[in-house]
Tab-separated table of C-alpha atoms in Angstrom:
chain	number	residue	atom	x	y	z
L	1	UNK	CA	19.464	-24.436	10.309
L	2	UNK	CA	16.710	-25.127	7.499
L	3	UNK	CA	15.394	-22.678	5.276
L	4	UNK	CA	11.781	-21.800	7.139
L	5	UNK	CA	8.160	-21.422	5.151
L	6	UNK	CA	5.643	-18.821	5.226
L	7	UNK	CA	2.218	-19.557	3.635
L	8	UNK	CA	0.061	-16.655	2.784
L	9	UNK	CA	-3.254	-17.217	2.427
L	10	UNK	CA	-6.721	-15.057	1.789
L	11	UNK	CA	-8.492	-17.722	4.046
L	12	UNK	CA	-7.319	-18.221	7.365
L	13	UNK	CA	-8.716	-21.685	7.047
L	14	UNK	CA	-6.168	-22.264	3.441
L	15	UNK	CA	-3.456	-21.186	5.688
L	16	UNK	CA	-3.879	-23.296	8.575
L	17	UNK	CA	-4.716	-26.093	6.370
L	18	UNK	CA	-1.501	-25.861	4.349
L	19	UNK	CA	0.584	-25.597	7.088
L	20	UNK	CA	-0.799	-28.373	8.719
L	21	UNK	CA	-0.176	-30.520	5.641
L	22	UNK	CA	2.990	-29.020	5.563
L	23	UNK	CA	3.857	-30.326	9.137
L	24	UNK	CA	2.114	-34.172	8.696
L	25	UNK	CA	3.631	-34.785	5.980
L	26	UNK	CA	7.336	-33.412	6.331
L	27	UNK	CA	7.724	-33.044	10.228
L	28	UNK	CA	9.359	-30.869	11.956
L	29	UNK	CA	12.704	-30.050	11.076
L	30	UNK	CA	11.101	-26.816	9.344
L	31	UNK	CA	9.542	-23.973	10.738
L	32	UNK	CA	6.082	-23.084	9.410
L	33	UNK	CA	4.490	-20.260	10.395
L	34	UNK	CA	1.375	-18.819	8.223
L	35	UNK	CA	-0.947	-15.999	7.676
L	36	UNK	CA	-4.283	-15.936	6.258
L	37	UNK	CA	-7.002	-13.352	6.396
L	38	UNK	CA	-7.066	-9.405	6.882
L	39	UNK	CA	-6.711	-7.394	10.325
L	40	UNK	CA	-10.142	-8.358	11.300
L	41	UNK	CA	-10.271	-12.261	10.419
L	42	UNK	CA	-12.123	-11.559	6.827
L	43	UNK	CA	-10.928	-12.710	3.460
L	44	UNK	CA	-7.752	-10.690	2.177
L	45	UNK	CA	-4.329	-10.273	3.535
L	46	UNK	CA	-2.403	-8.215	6.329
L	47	UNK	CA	1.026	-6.842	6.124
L	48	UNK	CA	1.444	-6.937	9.655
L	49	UNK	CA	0.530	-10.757	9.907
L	50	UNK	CA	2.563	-11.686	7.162
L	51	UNK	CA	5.496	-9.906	9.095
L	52	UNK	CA	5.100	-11.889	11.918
L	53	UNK	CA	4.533	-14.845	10.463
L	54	UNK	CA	8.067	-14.589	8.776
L	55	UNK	CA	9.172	-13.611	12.431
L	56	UNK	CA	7.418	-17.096	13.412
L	57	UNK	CA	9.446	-18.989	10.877
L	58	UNK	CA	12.534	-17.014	10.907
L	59	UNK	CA	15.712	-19.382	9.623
L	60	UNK	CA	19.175	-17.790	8.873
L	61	UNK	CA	19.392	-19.950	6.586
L	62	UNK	CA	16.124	-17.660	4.936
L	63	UNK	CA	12.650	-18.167	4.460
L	64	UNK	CA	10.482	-19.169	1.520
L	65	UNK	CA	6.954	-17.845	1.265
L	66	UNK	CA	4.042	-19.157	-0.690
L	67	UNK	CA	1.105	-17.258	-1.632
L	68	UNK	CA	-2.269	-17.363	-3.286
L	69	UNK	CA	-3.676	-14.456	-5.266
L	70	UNK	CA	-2.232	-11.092	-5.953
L	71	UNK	CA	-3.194	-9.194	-3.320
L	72	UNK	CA	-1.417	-12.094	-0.809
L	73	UNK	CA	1.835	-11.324	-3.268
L	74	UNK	CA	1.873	-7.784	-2.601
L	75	UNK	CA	1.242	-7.658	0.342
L	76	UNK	CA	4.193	-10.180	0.743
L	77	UNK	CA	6.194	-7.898	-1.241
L	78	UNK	CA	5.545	-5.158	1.313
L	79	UNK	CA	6.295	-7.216	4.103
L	80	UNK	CA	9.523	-8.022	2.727
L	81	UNK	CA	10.995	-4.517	2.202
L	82	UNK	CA	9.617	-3.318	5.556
L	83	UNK	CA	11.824	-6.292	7.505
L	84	UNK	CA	14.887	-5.237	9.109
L	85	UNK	CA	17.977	-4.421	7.027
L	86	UNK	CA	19.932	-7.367	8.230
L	87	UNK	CA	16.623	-9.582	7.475
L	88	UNK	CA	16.430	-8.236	3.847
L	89	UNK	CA	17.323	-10.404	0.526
L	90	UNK	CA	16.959	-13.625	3.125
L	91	UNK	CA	13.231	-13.878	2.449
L	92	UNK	CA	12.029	-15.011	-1.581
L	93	UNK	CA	8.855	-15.808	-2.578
L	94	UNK	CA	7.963	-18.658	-4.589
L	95	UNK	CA	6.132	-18.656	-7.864
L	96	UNK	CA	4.515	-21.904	-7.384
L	97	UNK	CA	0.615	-23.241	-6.199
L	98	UNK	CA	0.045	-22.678	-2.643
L	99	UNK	CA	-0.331	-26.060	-1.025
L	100	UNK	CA	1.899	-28.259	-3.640
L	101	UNK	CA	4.784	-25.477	-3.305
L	102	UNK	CA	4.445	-25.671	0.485
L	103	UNK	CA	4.676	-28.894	0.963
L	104	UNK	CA	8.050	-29.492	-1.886
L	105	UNK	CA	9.192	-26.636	-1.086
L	106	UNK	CA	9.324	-28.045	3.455
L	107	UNK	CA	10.869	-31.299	1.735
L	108	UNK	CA	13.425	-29.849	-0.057
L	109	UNK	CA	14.050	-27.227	3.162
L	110	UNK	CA	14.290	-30.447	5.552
L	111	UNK	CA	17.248	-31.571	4.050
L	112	UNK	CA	18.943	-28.301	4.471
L	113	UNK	CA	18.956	-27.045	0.827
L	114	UNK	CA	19.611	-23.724	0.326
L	115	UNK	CA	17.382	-20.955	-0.030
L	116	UNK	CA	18.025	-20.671	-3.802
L	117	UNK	CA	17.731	-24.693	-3.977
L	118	UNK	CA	14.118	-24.679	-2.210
L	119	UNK	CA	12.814	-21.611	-4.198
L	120	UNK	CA	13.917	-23.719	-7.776
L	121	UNK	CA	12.113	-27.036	-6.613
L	122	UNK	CA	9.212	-25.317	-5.349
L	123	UNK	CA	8.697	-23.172	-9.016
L	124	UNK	CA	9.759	-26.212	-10.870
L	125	UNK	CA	5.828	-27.347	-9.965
L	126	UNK	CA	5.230	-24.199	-12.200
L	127	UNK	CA	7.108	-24.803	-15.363
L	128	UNK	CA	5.672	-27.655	-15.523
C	1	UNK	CA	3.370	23.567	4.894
C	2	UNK	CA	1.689	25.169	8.059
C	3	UNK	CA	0.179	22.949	10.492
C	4	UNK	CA	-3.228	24.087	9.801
C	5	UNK	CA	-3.551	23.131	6.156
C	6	UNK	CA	-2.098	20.034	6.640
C	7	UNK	CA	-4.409	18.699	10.004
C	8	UNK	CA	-7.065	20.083	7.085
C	9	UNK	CA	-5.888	18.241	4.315
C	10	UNK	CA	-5.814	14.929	6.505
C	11	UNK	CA	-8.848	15.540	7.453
C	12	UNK	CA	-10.580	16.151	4.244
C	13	UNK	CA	-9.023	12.940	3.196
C	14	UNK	CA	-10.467	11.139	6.087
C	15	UNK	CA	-13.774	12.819	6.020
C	16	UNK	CA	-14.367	11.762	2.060
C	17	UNK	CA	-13.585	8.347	2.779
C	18	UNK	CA	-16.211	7.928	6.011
C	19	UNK	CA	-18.781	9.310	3.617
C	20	UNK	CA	-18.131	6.961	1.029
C	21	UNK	CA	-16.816	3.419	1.898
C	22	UNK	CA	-20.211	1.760	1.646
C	23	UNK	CA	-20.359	3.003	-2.421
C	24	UNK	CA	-17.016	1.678	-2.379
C	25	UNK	CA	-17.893	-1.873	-0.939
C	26	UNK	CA	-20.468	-1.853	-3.632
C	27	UNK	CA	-18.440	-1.430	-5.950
C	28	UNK	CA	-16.018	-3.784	-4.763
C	29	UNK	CA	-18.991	-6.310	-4.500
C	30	UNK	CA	-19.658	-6.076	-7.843
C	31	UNK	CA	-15.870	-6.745	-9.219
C	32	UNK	CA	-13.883	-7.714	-6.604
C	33	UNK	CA	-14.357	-9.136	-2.936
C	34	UNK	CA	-16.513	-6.571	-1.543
C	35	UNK	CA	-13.527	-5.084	1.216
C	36	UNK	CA	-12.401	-2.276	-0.447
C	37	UNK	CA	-14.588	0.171	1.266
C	38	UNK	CA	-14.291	-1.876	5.142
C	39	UNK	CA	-10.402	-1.412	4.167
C	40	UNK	CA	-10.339	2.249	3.247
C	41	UNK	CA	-12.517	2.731	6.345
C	42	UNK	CA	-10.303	0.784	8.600
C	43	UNK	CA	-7.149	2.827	7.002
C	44	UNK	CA	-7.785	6.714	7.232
C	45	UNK	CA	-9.953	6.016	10.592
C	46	UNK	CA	-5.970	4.974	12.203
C	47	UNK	CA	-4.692	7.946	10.005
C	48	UNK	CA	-7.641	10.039	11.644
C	49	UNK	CA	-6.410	8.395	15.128
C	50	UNK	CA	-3.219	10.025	14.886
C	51	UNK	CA	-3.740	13.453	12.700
C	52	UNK	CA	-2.861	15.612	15.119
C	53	UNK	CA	0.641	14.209	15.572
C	54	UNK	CA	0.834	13.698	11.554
C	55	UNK	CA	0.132	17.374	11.137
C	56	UNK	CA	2.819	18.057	13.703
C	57	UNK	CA	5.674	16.895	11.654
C	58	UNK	CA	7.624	17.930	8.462
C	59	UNK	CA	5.532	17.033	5.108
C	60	UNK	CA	7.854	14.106	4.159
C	61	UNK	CA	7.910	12.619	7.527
C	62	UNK	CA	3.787	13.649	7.344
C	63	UNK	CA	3.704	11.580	3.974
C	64	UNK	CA	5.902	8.311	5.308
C	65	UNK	CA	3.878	8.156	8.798
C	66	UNK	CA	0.642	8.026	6.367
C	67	UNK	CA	1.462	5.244	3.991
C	68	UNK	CA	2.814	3.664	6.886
C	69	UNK	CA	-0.461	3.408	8.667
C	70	UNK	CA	-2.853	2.817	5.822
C	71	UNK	CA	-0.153	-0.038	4.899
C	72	UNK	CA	-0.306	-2.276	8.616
C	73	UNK	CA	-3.822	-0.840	9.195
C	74	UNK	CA	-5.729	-1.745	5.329
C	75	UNK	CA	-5.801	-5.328	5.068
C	76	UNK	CA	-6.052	-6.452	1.285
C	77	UNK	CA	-4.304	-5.622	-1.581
C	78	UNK	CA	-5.021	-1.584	-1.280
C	79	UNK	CA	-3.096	-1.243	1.609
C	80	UNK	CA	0.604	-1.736	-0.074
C	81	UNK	CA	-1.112	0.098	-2.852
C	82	UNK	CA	-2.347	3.048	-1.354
C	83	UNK	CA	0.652	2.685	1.037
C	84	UNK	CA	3.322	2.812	-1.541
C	85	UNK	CA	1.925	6.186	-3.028
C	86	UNK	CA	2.420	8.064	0.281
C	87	UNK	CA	5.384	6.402	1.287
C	88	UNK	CA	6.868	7.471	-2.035
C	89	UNK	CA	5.970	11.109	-2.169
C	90	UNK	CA	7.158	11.340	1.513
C	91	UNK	CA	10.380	10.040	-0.260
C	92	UNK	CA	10.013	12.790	-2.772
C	93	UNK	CA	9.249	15.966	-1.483
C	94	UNK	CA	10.730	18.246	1.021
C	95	UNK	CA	9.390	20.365	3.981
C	96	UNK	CA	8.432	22.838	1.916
C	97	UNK	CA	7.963	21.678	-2.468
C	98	UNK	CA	7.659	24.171	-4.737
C	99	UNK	CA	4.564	23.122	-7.821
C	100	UNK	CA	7.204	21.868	-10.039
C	101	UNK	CA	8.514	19.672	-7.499
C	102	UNK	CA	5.071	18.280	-6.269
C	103	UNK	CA	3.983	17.467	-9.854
C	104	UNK	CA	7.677	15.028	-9.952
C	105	UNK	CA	7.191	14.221	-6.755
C	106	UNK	CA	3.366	12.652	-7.922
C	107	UNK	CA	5.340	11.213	-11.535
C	108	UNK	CA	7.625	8.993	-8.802
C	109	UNK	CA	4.583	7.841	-6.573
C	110	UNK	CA	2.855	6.974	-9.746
C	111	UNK	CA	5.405	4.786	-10.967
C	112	UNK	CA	5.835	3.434	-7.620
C	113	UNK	CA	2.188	2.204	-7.233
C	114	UNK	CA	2.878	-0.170	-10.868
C	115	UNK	CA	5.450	-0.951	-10.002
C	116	UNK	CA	3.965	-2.585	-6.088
C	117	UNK	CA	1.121	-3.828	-8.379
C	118	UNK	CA	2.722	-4.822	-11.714
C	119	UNK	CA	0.211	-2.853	-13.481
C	120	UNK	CA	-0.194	0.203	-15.536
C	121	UNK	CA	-2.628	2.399	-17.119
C	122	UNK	CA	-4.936	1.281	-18.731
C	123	UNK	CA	-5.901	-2.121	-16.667
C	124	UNK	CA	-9.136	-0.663	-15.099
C	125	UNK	CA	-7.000	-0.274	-11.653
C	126	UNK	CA	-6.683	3.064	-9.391
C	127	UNK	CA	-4.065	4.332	-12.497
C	128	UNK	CA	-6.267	5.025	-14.433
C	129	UNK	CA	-7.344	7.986	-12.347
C	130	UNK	CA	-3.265	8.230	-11.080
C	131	UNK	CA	-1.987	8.789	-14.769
C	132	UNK	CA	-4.366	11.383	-15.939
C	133	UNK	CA	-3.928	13.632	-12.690
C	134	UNK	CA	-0.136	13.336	-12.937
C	135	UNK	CA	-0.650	14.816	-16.701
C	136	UNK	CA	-2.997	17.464	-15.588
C	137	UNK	CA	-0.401	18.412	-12.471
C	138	UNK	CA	2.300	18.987	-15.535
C	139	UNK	CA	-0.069	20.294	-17.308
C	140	UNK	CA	-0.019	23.111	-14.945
C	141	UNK	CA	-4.019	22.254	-13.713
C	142	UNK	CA	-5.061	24.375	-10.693
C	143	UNK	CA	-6.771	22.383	-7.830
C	144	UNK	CA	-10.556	22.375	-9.615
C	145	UNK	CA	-9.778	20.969	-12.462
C	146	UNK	CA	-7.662	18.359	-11.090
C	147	UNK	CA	-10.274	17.661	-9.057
C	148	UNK	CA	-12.610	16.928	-12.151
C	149	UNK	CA	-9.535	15.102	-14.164
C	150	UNK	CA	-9.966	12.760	-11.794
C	151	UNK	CA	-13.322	12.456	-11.268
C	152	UNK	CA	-13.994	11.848	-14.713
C	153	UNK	CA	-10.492	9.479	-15.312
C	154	UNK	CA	-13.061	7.176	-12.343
C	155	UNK	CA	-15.893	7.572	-14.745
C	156	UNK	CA	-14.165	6.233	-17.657
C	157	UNK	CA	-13.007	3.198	-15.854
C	158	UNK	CA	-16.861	2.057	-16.370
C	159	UNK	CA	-16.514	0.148	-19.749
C	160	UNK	CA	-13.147	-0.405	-19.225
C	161	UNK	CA	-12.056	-4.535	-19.737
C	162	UNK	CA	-9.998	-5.424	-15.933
C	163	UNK	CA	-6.375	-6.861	-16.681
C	164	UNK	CA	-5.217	-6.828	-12.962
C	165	UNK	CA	-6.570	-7.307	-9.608
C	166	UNK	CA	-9.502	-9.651	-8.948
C	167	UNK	CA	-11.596	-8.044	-11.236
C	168	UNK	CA	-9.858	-9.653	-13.714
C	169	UNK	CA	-10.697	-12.826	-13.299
C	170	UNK	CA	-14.528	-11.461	-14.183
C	171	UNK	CA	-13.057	-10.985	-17.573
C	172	UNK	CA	-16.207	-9.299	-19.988
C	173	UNK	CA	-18.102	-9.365	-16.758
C	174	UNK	CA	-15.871	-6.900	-15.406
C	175	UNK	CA	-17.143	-4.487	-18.109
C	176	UNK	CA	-19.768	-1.831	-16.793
C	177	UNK	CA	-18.382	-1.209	-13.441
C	178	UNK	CA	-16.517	1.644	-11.682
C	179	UNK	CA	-13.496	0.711	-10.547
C	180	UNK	CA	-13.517	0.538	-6.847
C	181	UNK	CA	-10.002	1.662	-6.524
C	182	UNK	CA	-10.629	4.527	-9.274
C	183	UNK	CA	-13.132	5.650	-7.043
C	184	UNK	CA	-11.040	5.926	-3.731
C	185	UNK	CA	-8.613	7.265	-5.669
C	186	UNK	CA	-10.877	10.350	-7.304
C	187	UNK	CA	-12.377	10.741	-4.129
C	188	UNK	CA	-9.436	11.515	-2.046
C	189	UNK	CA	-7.928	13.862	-4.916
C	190	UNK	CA	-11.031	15.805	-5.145
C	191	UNK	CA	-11.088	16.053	-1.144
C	192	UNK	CA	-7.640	17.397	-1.093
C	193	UNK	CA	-8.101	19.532	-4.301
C	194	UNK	CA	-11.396	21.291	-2.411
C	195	UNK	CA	-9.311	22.178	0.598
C	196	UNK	CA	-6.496	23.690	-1.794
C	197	UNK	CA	-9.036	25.658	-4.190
C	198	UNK	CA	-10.042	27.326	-0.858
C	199	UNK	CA	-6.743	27.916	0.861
C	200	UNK	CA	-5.627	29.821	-2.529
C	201	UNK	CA	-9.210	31.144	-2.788
C-alpha cells in the first residue's frame, strides 16, 4: 500500500492540473485525489473538500498533502484534526512548492517509501 | 444561559454580519481576495439555518456546533479561523460560566486562533481586535465598552503594515486599509455586546 497525495489548491484548475501531472508522469500506483476552490467553485479553500479529498486518496500507509498559500495550509490543518481518531497522525503536510512537491513527492510514494521518507524528499525541494 | 438570550445572541451575530458582508468584501478587495464578506455571509446564514436547535443545547455544546458550521460552511482561510475561536470557548466554558471564567475562557480561544494561523498581535489580522477585548474582559469592561475596545482595536488596524494572511504579500500597499478580518471581528463583538448591555439593562 503506497503512501497517497492530496493537493490543495486555491484554483480548482491548479488542482486538477497538478494532479494530472502527478498521474502522467508517475502512473498509477498512487492515489491522487485533490481539492481546489471554496464551497461554491471560487478561489479559496474548503475544509470539507479537503476532507474528502484525503478520503479519495486514503493509504494506510498515510497520506501526504501539498498546498499553496496559507489559507490552503490551514485549512489543511483543520481538516487534519477533524479526521477520525484512528485516521489522525497518518496524514503530514509537506512544506514544499505545490506542483514540484506533488509530483517527487508520487515518485518517491510509488516505490512504497514511507510516509516520513516521502514527506523528507518532497521538503528537500525546499531547503534547497 | 436561558434559551432566549442565547437564540438572541445568535441572532444578533447573524443579523450584523447580513448587514455588513458587502463592506467586508470591500475591504477584502482592497487587501486580500475579495471573499471575506461572501464567506462570512455563507457562514452565519448555515449558523442562522440551524439557531433554533443551537439555542436548544447547553452553551459549550452551543459554542462547538457553531465553529463547527462556520468551519465546513466558510470556505477560505476565515473559516478554521473563526472556527477555531468557537470551537475553543465551547471547549472552555461550562453550561453556566461565571465572568471570571468567560474572560479565561476568551484568553484560551485567543491563543487558539494564533496558534490555527501562526500569527499574533500585532500582524494587522482579526487579533488585533481579539487581544485588546481579551484585556478589556480582565480588565473587568462591561458590555459597552467592550463593544467600543473593539471597535476602535478595527480602527487602528488602518495604518497598520500586514505580516500574515494575503495582505501581506501587498507589503507598504497593505498600509491604509481596515483589516477585513478586524472588521468581522468588531462587528460580531459589538453585536453580542448590544444584546448583553440590554439583557443587564
Amino acid at each position: 500500500m503506497n503512501v497517497g497525495i492530496v493537493i490543495v489548491s486555491h484554483s480548482s484548475k491548479v488542482a486538477e492540473g497538478a494532479a494530472d501531472m502527478v498521474r502522467q508522469m508517475v502512473g498509477n500506483q498512487v492515489s491522487v485525489a485533490y481539492a481546489g476552490g471554496d464551497e461554491s467553485g471560487g478561489l479559496g479553500t474548503s475544509v470539507a473538500r479537503i476532507m474528502a479529498a484525503i478520503d479519495a486518496a486514503w493509504s494506510d500507509a498515510g497520506v501526504a498533502i501539498l498546498v499553496d498559500l496559507g489559507g490552503a495550509e490551514t485549512n489543511s490543518e483543520m481538516a487534519m484534526e477533524m479526521l477520525p481518531p484512528e485516521r489522525q497522525g497518518k496524514v503530514v503536510i509537506c512544506n514544499a512548492p505545490i506542483v514540484e512537491g506533488a509530483v517527487i513527492a508520487a515518485t518517491e510514494a510509488s516505490g512504497g517509501s514511507s510516509l516520513e521518507k516521502v514527506q523528507a524528499v518532497a521538503e528537500e525541494l525546499s531547503a534547497q | 444561559m436561558d434559551r432566549d438570550l442565547l437564540y438572541r445572541l445568535i441572532e444578533a451575530a447573524v443579523g450584523t454580519v447580513d448587514s455588513h458582508w458587502q463592506e467586508l468584501t470591500a475591504l477584502d478587495q482592497a487587501i486580500g481576495d475579495g471573499d471575506h464578506g461572501a464567506g462570512m455571509k455563507r457562514g452565519f446564514d448555515a449558523v442562522m439555518a440551524d439557531a433554533d436547535k443551537l439555542a436548544e443545547q447547553p452553551l459549550p455544546a452551543t459554542l462547538t456546533a457553531i465553529g463547527r458550521t462556520l468551519v465546513m460552511s466558510m470556505g477560505g482561510a476565515s473559516g478554521p479561523l473563526y472556527g477555531t475561536f468557537f470551537m475553543e470557548l465551547g471547549k472552555s466554558l461550562d453550561a453556566a460560566p461565571d465572568r471570571a471564567a468567560l474572560n479565561a475562557g476568551f484568553t484560551r480561544a485567543l491563543a487558539a486562533v494564533a496558534a490555527r494561523g501562526k500569527s499574533e498581535p500585532g500582524q494587522k489580522t482579526m487579533l488585533d481586535v481579539l487581544a485588546p477585548v481579551s484585556a478589556a474582559l480582565d480588565a473587568g469592561a462591561d458590555a459597552g465598552t467592550v463593544a467600543r475596545v473593539a471597535h476602535d482595536a478595527a480602527e487602528a488596524t488602518v495604518p497598520m503594515l500586514a505580516l500574515r494572511g494575503r495582505a501581506a504579500f501587498l507589503g507598504e500597499r497593505s498600509v491604509g486599509h481596515m483589516d477585513p478580518g478586524a472588521r468581522s471581528s468588531s462587528l460580531i463583538i459589538g453585536a453580542v455586546c448590544a444584546v448583553l448591555e440590554e439583557q443587564s439593562a
